[in-house]
C-alpha atoms as an extended CHARMM CRD file, in Angstrom:
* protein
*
       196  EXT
         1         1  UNK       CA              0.0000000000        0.0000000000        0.0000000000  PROA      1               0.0000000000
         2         2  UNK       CA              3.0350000000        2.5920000000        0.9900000000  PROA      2               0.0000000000
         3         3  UNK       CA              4.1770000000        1.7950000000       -2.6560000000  PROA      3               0.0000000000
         4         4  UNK       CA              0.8840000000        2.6580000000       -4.2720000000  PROA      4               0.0000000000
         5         5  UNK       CA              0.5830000000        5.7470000000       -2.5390000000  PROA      5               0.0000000000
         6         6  UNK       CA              4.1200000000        6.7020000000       -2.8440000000  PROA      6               0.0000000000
         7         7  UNK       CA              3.5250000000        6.6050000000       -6.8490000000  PROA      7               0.0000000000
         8         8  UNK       CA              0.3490000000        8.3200000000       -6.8680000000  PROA      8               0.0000000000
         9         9  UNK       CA              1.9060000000       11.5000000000       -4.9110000000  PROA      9               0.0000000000
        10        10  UNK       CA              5.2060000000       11.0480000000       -6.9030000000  PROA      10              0.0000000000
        11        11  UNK       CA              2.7410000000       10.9680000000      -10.5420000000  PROA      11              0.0000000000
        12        12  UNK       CA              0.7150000000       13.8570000000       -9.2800000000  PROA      12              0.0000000000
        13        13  UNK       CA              3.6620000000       16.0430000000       -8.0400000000  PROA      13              0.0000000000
        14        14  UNK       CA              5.1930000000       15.4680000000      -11.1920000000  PROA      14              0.0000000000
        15        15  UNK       CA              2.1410000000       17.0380000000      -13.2150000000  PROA      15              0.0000000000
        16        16  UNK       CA              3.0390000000       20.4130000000      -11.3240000000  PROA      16              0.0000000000
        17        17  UNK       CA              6.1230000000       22.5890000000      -11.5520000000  PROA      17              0.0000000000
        18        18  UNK       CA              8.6040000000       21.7560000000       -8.6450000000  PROA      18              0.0000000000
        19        19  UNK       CA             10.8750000000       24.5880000000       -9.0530000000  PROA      19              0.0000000000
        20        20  UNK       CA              9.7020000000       25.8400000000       -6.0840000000  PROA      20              0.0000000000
        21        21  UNK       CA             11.1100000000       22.7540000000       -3.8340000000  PROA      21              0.0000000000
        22        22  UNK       CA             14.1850000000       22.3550000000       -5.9480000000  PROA      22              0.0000000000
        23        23  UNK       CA             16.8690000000       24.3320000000       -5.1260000000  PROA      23              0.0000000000
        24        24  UNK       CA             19.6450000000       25.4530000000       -7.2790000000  PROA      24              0.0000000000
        25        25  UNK       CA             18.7570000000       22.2130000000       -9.6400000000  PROA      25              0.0000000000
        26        26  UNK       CA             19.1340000000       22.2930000000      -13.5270000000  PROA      26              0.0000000000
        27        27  UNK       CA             16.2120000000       23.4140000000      -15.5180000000  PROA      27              0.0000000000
        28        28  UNK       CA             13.7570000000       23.4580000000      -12.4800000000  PROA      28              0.0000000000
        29        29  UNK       CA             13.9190000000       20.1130000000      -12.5840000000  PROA      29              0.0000000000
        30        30  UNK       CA             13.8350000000       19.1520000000       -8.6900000000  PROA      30              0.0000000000
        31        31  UNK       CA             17.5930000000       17.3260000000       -7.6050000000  PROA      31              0.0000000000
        32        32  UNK       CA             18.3900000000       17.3220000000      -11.4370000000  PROA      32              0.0000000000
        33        33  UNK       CA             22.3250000000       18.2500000000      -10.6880000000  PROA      33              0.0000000000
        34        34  UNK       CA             22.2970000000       17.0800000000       -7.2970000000  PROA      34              0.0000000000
        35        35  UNK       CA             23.7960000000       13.6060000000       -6.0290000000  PROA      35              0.0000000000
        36        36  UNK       CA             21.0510000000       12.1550000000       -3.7720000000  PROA      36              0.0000000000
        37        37  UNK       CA             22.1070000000        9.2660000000       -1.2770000000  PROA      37              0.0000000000
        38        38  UNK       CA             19.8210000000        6.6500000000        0.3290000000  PROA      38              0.0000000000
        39        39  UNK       CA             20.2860000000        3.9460000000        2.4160000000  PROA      39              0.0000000000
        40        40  UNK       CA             18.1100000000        0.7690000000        1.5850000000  PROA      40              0.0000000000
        41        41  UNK       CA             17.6160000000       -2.5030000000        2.8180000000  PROA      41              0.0000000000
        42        42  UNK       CA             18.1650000000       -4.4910000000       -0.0470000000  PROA      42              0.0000000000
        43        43  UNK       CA             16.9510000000       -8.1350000000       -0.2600000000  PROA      43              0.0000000000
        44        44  UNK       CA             17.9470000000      -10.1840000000       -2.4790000000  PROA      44              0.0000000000
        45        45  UNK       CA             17.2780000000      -14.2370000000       -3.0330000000  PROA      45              0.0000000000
        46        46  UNK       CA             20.4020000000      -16.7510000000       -1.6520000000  PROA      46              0.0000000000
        47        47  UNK       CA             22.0540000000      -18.2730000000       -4.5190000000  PROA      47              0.0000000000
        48        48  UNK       CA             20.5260000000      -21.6580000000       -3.4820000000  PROA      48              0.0000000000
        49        49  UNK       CA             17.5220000000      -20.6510000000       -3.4780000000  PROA      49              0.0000000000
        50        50  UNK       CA             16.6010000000      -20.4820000000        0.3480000000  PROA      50              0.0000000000
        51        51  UNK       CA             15.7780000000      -17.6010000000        2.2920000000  PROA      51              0.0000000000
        52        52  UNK       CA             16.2100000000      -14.3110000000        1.8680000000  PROA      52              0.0000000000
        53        53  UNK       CA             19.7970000000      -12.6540000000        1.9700000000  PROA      53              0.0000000000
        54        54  UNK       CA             19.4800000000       -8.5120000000        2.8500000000  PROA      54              0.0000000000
        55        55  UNK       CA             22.3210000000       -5.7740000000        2.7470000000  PROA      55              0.0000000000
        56        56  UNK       CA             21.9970000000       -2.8910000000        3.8410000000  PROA      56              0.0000000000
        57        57  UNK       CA             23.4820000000       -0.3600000000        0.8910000000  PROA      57              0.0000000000
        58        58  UNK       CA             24.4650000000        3.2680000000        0.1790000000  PROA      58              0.0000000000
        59        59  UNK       CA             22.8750000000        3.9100000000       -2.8520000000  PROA      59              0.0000000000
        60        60  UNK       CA             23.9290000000        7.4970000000       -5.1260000000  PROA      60              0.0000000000
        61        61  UNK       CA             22.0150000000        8.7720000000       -7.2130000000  PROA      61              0.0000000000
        62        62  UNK       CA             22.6840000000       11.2780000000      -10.5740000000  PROA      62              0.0000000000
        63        63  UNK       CA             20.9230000000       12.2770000000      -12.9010000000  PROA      63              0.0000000000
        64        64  UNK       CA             21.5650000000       15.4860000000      -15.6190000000  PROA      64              0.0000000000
        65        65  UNK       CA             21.7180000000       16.3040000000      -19.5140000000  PROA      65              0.0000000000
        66        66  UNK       CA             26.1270000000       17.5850000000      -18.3950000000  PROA      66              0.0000000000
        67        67  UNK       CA             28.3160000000       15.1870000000      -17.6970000000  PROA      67              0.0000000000
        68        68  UNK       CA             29.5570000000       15.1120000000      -14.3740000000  PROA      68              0.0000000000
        69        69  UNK       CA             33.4650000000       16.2880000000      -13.9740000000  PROA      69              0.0000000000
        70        70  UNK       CA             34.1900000000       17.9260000000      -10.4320000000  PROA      70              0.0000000000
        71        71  UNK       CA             36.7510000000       16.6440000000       -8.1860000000  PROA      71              0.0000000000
        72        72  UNK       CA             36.5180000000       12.8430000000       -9.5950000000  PROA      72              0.0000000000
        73        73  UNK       CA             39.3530000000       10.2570000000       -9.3990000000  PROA      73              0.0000000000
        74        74  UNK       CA             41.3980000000        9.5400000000      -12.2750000000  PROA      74              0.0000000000
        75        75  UNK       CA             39.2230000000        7.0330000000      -15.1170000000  PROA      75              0.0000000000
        76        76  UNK       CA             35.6460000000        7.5930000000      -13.5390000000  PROA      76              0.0000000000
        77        77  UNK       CA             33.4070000000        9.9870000000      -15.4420000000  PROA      77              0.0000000000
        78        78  UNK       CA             29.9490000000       10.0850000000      -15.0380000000  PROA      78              0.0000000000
        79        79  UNK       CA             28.5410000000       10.9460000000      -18.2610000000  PROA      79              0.0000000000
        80        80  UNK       CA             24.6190000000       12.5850000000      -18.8690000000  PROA      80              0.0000000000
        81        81  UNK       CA             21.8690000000       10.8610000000      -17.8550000000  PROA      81              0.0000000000
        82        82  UNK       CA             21.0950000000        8.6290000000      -14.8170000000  PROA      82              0.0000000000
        83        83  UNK       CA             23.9110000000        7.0400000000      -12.5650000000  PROA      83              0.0000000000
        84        84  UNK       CA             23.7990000000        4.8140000000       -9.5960000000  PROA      84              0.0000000000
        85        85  UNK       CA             26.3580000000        3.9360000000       -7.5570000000  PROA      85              0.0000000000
        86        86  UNK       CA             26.2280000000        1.2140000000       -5.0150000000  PROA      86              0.0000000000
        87        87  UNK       CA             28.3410000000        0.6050000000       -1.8000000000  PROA      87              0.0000000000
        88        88  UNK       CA             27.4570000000       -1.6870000000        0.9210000000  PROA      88              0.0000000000
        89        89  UNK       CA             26.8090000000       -0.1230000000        4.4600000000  PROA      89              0.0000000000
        90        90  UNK       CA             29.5790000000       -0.9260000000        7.3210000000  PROA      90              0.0000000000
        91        91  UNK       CA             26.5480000000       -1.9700000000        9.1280000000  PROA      91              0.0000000000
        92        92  UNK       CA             26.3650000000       -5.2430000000        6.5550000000  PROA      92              0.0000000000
        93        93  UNK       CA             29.0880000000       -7.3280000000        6.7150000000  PROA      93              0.0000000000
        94        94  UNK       CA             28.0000000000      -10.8160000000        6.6650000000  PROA      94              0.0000000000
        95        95  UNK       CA             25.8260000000      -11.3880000000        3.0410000000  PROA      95              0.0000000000
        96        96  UNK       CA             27.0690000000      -11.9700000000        0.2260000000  PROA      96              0.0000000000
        97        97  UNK       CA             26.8350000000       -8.8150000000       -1.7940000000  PROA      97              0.0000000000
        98        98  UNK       CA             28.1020000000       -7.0730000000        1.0780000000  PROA      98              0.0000000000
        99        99  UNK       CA             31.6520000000       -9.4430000000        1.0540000000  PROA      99              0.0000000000
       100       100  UNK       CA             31.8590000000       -8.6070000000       -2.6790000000  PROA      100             0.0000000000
       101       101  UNK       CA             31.7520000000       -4.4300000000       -1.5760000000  PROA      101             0.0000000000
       102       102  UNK       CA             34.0520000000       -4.6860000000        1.3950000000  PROA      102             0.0000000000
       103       103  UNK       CA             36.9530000000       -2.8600000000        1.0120000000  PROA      103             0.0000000000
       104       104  UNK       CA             35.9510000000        0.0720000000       -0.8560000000  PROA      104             0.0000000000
       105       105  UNK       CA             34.6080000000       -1.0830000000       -3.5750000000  PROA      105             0.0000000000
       106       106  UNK       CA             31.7910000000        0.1840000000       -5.3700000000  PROA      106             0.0000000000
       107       107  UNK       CA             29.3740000000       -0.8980000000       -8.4940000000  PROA      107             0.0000000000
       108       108  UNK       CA             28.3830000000        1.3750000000      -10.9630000000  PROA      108             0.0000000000
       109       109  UNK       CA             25.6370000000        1.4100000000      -13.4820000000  PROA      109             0.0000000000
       110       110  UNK       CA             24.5500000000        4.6110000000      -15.8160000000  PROA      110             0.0000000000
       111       111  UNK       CA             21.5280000000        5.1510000000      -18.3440000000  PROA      111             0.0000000000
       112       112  UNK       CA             21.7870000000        7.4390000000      -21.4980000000  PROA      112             0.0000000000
       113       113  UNK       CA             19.2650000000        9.4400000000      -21.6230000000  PROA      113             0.0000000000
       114       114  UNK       CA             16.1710000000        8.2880000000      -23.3830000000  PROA      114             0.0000000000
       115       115  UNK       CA             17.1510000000        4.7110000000      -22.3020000000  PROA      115             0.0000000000
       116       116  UNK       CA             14.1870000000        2.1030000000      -21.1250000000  PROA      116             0.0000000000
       117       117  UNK       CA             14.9020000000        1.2160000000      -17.0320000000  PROA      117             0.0000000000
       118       118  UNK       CA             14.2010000000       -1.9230000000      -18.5610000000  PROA      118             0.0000000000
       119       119  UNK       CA             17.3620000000       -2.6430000000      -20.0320000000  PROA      119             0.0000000000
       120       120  UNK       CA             17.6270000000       -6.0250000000      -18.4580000000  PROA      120             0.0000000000
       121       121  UNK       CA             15.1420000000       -8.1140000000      -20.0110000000  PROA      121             0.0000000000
       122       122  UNK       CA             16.6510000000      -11.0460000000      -18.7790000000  PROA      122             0.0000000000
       123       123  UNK       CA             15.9600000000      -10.0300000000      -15.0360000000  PROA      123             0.0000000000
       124       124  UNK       CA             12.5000000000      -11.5960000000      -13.8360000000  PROA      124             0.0000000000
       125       125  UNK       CA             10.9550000000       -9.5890000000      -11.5170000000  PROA      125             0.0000000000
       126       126  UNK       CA              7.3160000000       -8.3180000000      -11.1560000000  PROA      126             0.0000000000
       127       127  UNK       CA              6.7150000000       -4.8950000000      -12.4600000000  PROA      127             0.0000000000
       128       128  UNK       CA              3.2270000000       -3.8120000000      -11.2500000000  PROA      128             0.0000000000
       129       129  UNK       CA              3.4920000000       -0.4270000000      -10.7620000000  PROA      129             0.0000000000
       130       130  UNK       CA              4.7370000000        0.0100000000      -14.4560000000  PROA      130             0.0000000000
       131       131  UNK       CA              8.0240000000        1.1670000000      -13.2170000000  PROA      131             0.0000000000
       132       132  UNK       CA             10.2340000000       -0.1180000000      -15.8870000000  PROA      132             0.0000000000
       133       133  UNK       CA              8.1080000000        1.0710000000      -18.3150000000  PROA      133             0.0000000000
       134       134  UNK       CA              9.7270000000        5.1770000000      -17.6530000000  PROA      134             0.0000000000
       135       135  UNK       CA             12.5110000000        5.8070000000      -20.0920000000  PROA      135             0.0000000000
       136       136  UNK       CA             14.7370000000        7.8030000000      -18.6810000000  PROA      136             0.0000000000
       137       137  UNK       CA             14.4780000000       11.7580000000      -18.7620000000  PROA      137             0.0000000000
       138       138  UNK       CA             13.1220000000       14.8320000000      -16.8190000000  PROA      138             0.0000000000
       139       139  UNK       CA              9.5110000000       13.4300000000      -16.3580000000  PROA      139             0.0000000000
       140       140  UNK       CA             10.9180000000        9.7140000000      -14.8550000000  PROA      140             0.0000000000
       141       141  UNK       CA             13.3920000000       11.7910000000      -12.5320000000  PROA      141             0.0000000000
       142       142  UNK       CA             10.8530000000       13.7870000000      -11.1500000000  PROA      142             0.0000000000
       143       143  UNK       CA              8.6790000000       10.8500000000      -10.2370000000  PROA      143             0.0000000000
       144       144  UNK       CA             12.1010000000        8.8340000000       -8.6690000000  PROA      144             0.0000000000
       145       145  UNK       CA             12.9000000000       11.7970000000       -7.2480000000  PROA      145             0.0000000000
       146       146  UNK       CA              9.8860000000       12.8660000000       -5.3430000000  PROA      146             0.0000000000
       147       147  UNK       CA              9.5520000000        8.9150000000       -4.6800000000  PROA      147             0.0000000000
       148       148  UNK       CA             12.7950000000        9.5830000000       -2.7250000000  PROA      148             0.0000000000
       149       149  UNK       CA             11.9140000000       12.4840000000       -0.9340000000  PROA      149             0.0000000000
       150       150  UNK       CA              8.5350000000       11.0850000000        0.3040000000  PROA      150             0.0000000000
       151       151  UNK       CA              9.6850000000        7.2550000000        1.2430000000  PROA      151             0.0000000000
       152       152  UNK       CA             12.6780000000        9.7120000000        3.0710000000  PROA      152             0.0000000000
       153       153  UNK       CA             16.1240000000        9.2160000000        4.7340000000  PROA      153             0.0000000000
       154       154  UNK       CA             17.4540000000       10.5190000000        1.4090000000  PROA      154             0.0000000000
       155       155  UNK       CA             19.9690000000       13.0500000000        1.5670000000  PROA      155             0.0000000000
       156       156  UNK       CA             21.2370000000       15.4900000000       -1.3630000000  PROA      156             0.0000000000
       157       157  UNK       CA             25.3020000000       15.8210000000       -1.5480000000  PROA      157             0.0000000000
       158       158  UNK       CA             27.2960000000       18.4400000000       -0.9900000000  PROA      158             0.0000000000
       159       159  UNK       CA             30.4190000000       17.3090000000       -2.8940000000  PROA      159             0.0000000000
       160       160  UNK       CA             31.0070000000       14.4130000000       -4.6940000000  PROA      160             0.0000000000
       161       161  UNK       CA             30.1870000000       10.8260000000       -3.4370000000  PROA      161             0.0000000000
       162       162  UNK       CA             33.0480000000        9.1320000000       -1.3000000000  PROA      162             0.0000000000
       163       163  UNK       CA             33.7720000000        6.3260000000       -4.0630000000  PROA      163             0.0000000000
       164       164  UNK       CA             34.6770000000        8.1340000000       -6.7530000000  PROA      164             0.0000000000
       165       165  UNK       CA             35.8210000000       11.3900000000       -5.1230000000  PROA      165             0.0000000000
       166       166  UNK       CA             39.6200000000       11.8830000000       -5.9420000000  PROA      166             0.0000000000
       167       167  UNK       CA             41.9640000000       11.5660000000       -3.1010000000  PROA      167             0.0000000000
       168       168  UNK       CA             39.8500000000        8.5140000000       -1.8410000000  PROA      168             0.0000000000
       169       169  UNK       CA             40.6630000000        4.4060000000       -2.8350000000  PROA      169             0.0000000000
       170       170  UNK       CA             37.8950000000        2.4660000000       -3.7980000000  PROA      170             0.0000000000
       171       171  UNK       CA             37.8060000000        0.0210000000       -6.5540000000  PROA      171             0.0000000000
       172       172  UNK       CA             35.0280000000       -0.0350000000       -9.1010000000  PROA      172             0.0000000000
       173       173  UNK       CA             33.3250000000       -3.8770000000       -9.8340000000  PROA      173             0.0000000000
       174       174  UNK       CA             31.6360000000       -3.8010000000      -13.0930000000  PROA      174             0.0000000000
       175       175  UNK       CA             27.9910000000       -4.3230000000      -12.6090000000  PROA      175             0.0000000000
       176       176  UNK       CA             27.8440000000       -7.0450000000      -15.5920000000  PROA      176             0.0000000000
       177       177  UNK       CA             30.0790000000       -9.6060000000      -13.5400000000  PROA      177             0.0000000000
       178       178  UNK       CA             28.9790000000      -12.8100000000      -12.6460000000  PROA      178             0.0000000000
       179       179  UNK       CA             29.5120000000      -11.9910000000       -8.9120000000  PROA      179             0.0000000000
       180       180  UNK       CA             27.2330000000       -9.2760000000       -8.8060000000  PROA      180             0.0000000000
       181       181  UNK       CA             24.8030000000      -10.4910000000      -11.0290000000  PROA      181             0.0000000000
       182       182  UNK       CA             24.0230000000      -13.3050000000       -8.5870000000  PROA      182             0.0000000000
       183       183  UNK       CA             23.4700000000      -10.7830000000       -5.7470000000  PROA      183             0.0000000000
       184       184  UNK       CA             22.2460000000       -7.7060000000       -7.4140000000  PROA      184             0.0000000000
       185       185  UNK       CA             19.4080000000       -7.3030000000       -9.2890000000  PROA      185             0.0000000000
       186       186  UNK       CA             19.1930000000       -3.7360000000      -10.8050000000  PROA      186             0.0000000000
       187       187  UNK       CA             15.0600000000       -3.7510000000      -11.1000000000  PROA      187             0.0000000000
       188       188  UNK       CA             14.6910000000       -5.0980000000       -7.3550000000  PROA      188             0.0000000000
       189       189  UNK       CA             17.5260000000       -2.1680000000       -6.1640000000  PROA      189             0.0000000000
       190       190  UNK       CA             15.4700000000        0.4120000000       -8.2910000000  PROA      190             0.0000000000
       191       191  UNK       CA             12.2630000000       -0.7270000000       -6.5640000000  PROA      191             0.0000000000
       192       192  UNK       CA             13.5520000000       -1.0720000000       -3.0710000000  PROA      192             0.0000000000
       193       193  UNK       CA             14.7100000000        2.8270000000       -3.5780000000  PROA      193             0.0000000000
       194       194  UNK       CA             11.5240000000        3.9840000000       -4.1910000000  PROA      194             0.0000000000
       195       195  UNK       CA              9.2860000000        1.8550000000       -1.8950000000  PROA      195             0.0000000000
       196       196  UNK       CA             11.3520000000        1.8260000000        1.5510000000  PROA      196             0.0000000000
């Protein structure tokens, strides 16, 4: 029920100008330009098939038509569009995806502009709100966006996020490897963001 009526105030916000709530973002666009970070419980099936395995993950969020270029390590670039960056909490040390992310390491995934959210086909999971129907763009951001602010504990940034921030050593684990395909399902982390 919180997910229903998370989407229905996210799809009815988004009919109306946010510029008001939106601070210095890009285009009146609310957090278009800003990093937002959330913490989510993220639950994911155990590889054998029993029980349920949860982590608890720091989850960034970006999303703009300029490429992001301030104060980044050397080789990461964050290029228009939507990005998502994934670390796992200190708080969750024992599941698997968690193990794979200790150490500062980080996974990254980024959609072009214009791109379906479904751009996993493969990944079988139950899409009843019509989620993974948005392509990306300003309308889709504004509903993820005000999804984020409503469900809450989300938190714009100030500077750039901690794993790809130069000075700072994390490692990035492409989102495509068999490792973190077993524990990560991109549809089930985009739906955990907006519904917790």
């Amino acid at each position: 029920m919180k997910k229903i009526i998370i989407f229905a105030l996210a799809a009815l916000l988004c009919s109306f100008s946010l510029a008001g709530c939106s601070g210095d973002s890009e285009d009146g666009v609310p957090g278009k330009g800003v990093w937002q970070k959330k913490t989510v419980n993220y639950t994911a099936r155990n590889a054998d098939g029993t029980g349920d395995d949860t982590t608890i993950l720091e989850v960034y969020l970006y999303y703009s038509d300029e490429a992001y270029t301030q104060n980044l390590r050397s080789g990461v670039t964050i290029d228009p569009g939507l990005t998502v960056i994934i670390t796992a909490s200190s708080d969750s040390k024992t599941t698997q995806l968690a193990q794979q992310l200790i150490g500062n390491k980080y996974v990254m995934k980024h959609y072009e502009k214009g791109v379906s959210l479904n751009d996993d086909t493969a990944e079988d999971v139950e899409d009843k709100d019509s989620i993974f129907k948005m392509t990306v763009g300003d309308g889709s951001w504004r509903v993820i966006y005000t999804a984020l602010l409503v469900s809450g504990n989300t938190v714009a940034q100030t500077e750039t996020p901690e794993p790809i921030r130069k000075g700072k050593d994390y490692s990035q684990i492409a989102y495509d490897a068999e490792e973190i395909k077993n524990n990560l399902s991109w549809k089930r982390l985009l739906i955990a963001l907006l519904e917790s």
